[in-house]
PDB file of C-alpha atoms in Angstrom:
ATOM      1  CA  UNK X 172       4.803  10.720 -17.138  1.00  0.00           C
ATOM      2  CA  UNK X 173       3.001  10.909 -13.775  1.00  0.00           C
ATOM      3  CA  UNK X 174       1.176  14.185 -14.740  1.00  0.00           C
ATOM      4  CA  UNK X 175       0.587  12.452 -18.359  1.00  0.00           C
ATOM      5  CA  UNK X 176      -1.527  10.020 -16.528  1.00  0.00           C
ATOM      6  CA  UNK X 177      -3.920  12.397 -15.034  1.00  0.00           C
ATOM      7  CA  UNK X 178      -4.120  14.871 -17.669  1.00  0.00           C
ATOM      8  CA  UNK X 179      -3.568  15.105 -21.785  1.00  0.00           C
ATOM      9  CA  UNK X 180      -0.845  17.256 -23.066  1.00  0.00           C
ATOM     10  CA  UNK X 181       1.384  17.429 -25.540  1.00  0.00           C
ATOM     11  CA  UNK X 182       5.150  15.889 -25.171  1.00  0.00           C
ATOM     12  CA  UNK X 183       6.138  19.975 -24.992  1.00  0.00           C
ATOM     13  CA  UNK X 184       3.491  20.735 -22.525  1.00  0.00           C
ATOM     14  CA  UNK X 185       4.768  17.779 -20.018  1.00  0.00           C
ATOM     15  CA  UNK X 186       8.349  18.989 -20.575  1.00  0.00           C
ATOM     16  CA  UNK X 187       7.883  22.568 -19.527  1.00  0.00           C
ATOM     17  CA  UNK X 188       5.863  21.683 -16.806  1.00  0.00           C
ATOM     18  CA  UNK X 189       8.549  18.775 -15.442  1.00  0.00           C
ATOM     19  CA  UNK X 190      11.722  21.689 -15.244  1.00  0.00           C
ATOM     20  CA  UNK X 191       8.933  23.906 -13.939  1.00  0.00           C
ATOM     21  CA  UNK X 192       8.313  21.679 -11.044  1.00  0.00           C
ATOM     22  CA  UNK X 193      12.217  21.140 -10.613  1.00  0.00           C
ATOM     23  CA  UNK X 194      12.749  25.125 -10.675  1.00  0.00           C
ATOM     24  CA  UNK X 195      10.419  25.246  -7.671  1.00  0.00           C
ATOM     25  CA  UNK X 196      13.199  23.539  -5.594  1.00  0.00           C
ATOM     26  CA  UNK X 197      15.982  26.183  -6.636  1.00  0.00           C
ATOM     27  CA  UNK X 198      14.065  29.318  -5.279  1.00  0.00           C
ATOM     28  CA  UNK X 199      16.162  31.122  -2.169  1.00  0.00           C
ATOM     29  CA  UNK X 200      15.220  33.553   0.161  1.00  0.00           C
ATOM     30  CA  UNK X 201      15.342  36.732  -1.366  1.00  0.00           C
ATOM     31  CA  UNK X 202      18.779  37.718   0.490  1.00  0.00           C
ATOM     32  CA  UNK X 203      20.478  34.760  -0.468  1.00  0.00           C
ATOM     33  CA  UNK X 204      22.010  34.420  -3.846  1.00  0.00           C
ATOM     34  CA  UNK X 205      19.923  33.296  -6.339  1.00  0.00           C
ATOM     35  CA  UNK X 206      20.642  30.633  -9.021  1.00  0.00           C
ATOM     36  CA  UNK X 207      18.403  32.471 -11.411  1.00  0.00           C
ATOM     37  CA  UNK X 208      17.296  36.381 -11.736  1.00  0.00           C
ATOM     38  CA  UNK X 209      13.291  35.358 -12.689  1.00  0.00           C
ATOM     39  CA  UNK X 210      10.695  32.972 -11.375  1.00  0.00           C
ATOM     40  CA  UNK X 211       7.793  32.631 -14.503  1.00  0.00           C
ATOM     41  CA  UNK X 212       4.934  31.838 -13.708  1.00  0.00           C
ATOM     42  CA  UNK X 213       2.932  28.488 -14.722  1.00  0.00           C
ATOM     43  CA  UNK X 214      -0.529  29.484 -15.980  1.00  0.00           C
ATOM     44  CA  UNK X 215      -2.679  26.429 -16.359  1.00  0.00           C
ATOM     45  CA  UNK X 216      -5.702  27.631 -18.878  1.00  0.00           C
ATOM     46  CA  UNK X 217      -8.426  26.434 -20.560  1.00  0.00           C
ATOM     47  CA  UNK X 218     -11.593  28.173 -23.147  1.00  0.00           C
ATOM     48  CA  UNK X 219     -13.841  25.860 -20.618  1.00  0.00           C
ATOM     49  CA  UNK X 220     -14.691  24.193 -17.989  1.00  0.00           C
ATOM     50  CA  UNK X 221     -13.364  20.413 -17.431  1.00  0.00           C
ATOM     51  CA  UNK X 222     -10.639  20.726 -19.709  1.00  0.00           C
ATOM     52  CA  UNK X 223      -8.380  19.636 -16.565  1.00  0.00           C
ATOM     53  CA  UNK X 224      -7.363  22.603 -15.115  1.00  0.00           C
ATOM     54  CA  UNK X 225      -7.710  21.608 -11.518  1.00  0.00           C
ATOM     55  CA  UNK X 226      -6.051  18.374 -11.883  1.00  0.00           C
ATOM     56  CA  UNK X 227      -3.476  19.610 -13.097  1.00  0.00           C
ATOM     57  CA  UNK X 228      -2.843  21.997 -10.554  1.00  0.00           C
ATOM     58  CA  UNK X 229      -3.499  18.907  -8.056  1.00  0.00           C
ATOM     59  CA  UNK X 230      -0.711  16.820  -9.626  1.00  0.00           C
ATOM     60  CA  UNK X 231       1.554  19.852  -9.693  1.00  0.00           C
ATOM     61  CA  UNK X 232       0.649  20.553  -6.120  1.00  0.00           C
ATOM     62  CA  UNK X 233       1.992  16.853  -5.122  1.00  0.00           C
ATOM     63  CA  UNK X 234       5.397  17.898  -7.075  1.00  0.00           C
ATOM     64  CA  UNK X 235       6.527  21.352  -6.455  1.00  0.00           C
ATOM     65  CA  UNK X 236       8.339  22.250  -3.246  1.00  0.00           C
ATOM     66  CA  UNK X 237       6.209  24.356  -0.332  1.00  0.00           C
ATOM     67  CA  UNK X 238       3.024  23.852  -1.674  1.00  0.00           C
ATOM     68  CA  UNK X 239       0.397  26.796  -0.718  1.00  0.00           C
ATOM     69  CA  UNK X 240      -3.104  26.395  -2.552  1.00  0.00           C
ATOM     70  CA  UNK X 241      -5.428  28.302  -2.185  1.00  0.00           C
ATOM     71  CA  UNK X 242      -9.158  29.645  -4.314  1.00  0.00           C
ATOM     72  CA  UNK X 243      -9.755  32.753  -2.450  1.00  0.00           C
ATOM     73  CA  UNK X 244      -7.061  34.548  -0.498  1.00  0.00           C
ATOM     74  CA  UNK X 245      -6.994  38.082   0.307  1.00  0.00           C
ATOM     75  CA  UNK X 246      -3.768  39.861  -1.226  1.00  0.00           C
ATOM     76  CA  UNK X 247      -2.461  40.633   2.384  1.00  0.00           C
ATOM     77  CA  UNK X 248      -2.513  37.163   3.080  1.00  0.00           C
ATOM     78  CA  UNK X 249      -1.215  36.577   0.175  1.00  0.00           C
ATOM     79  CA  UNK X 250       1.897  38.313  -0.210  1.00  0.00           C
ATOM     80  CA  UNK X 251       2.436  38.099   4.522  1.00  0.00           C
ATOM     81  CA  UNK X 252       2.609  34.274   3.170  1.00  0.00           C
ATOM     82  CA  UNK X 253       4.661  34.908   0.794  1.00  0.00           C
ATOM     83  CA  UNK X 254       7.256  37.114   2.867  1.00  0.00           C
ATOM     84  CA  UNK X 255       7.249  34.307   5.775  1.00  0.00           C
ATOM     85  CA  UNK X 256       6.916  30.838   3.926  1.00  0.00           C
ATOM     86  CA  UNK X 257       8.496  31.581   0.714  1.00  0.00           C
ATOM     87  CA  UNK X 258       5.685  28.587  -1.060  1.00  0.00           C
ATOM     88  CA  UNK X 259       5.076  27.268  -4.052  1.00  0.00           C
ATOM     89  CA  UNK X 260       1.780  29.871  -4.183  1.00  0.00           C
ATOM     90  CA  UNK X 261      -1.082  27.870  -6.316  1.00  0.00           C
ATOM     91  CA  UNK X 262      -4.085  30.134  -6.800  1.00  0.00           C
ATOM     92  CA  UNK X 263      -6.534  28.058  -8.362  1.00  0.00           C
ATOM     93  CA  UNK X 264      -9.980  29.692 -10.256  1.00  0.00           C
ATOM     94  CA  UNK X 265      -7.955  32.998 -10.803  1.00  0.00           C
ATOM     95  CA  UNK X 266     -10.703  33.952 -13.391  1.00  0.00           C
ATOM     96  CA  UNK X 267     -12.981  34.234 -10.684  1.00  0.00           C
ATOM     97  CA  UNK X 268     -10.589  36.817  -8.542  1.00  0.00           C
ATOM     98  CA  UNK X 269     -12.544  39.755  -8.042  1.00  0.00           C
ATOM     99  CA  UNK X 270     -11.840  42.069  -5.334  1.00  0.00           C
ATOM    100  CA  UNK X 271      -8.734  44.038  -5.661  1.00  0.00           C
ATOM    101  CA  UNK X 272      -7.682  42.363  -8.833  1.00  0.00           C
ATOM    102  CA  UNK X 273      -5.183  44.942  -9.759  1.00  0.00           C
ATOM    103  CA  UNK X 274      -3.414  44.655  -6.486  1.00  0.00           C
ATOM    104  CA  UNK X 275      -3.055  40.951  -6.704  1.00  0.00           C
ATOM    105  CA  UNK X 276      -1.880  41.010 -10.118  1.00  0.00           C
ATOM    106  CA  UNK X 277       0.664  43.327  -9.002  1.00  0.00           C
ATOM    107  CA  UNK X 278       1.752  41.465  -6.280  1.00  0.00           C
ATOM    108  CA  UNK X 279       1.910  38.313  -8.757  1.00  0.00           C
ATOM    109  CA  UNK X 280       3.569  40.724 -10.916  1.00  0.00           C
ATOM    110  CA  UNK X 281       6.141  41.583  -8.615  1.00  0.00           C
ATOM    111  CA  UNK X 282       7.243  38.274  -7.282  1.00  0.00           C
ATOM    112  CA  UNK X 283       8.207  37.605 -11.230  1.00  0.00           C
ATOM    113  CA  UNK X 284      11.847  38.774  -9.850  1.00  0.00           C
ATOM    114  CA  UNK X 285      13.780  37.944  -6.721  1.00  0.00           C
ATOM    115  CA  UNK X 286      13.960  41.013  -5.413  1.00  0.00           C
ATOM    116  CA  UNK X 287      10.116  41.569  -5.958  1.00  0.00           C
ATOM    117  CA  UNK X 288       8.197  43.774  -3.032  1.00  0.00           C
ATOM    118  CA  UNK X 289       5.124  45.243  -2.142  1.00  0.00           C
ATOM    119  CA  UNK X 290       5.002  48.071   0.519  1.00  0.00           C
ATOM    120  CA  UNK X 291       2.546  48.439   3.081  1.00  0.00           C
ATOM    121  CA  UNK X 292       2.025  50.907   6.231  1.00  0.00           C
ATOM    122  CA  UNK X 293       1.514  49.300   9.806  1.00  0.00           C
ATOM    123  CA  UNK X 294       1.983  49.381  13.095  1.00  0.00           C
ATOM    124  CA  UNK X 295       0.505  51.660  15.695  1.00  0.00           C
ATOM    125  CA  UNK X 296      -1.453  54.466  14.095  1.00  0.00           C
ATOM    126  CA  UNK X 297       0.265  53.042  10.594  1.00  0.00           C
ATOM    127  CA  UNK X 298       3.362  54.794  11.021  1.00  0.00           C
ATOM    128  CA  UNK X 299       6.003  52.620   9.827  1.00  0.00           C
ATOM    129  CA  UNK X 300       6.468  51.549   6.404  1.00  0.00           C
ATOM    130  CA  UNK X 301       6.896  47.457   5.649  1.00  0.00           C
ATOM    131  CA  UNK X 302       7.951  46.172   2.893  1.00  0.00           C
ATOM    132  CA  UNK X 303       7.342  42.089   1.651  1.00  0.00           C
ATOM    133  CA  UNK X 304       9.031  40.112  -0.047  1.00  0.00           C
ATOM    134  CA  UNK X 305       6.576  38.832  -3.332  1.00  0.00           C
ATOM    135  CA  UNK X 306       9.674  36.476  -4.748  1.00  0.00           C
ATOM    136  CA  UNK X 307       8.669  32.471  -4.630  1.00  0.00           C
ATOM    137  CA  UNK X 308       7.290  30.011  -7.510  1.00  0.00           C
ATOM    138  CA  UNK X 309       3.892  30.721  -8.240  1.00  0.00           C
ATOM    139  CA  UNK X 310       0.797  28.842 -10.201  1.00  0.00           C
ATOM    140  CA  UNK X 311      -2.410  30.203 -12.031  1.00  0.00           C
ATOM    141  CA  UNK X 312      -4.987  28.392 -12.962  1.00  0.00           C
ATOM    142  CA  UNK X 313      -8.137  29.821 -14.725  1.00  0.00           C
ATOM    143  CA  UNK X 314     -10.488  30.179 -18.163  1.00  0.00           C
ATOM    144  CA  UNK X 315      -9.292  33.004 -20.745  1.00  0.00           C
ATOM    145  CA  UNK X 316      -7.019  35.212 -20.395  1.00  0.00           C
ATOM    146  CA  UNK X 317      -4.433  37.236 -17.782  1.00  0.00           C
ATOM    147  CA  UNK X 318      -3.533  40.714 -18.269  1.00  0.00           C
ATOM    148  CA  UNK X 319      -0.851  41.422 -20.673  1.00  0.00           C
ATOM    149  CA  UNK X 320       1.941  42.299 -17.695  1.00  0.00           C
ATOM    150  CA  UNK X 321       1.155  39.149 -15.814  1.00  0.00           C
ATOM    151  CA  UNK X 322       0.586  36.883 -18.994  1.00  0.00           C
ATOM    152  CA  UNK X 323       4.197  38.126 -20.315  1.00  0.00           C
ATOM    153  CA  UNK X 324       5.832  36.747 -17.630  1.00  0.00           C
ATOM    154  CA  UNK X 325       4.065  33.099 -17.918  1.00  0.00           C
ATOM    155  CA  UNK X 326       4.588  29.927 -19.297  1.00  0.00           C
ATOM    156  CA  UNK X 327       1.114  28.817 -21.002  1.00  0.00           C
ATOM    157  CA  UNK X 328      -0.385  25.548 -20.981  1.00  0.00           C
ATOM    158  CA  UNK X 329      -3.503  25.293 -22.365  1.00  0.00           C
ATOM    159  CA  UNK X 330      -5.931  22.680 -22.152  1.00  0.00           C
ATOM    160  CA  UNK X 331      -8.794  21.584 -23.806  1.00  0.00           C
ATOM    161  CA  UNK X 332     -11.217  18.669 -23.124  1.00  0.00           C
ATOM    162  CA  UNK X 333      -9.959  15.477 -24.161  1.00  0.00           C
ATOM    163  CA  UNK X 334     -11.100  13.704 -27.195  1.00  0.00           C
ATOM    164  CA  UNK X 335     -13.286  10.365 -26.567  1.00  0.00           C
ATOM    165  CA  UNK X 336     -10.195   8.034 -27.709  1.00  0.00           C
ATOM    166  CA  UNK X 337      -7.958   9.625 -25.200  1.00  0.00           C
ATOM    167  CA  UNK X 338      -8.151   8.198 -21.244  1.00  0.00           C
ATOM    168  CA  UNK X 339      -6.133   9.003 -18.417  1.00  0.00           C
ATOM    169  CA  UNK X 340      -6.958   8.053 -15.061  1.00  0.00           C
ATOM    170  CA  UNK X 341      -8.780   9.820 -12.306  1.00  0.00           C
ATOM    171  CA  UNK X 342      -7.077  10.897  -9.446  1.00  0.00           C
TER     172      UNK X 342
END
């Protein structure tokens, strides 16, 4: 009901979204048993602009445990956050990612399972191999589409603009 006053959805919508949020408060650290093998991703989407994307992922921000936003992070900073915070990771515009999109998406990709990692080199002259944990709640929010891996392991909600006999309030 909170998120119904911001945005329209559909009773199915609101429901998926509500044990979404409360799944965000069940995700360990990687080494610790897990109560669940999978984390899906919540992809807020639209076919345009002010459908209520954003708000959305503003009133899901204010729910989910560990919030991280962010509109424009670089994947190292990304998945280091990842590894050391374990957040709720809310990457907002997503259809405006461009650099290194395939990295990202496998990043996002891998943090669809607990024991989800990227490997990177560092440390003097890069000579020792790291690896990161990608495993922790994650939200995408963008216009069209995701690639078929990433979009498989999503629940949808799409928007669309609301009609003129429909009001919620503004945030």
């Amino acid at each position: 009901s909170t998120i119904r006053r911001f945005v329209v959805l559909s009773d199915e919508q609101a429901a998926a979204i509500a044990l979404w949020v409360i799944h965000t408060y069940f995700i360990r650290e990687p080494e610790e048993e897990q109560l669940f093998e999978f984390s899906p991703i919540l992809f807020i989407t639209s076919p345009e602009k002010q459908c209520g994307k954003s708000t959305l992922r503003d009133c899901v921000q204010r729910l989910v445990c560990n919030p991280f936003n962010s509109m424009n992070a670089s994947q190292a900073s990304i998945f280091r956050t990842i590894d050391t915070q374990r957040p709720t990771l809310l990457l907002d515009e997503f259809d405006n990612f461009e650099l290194d999109r395939k990295s990202l998406i496998g990043i996002l990709n891998s943090g669809y399972e607990h024991d989800g990692k990227v490997t990177r080199q560092g440390g003097k002259n890069f000579q020792e191999t790291q690896s990161f944990s990608t495993w922790c709640a994650k939200v995408l929010a963008g216009i069209g589409n995701l690639p078929n891996t990433l979009q498989s392991r999503c629940i949808t909600i799409k928007l669309r603009r609301k009609f003129i006999n429909e009001k919620v309030e503004r945030k």
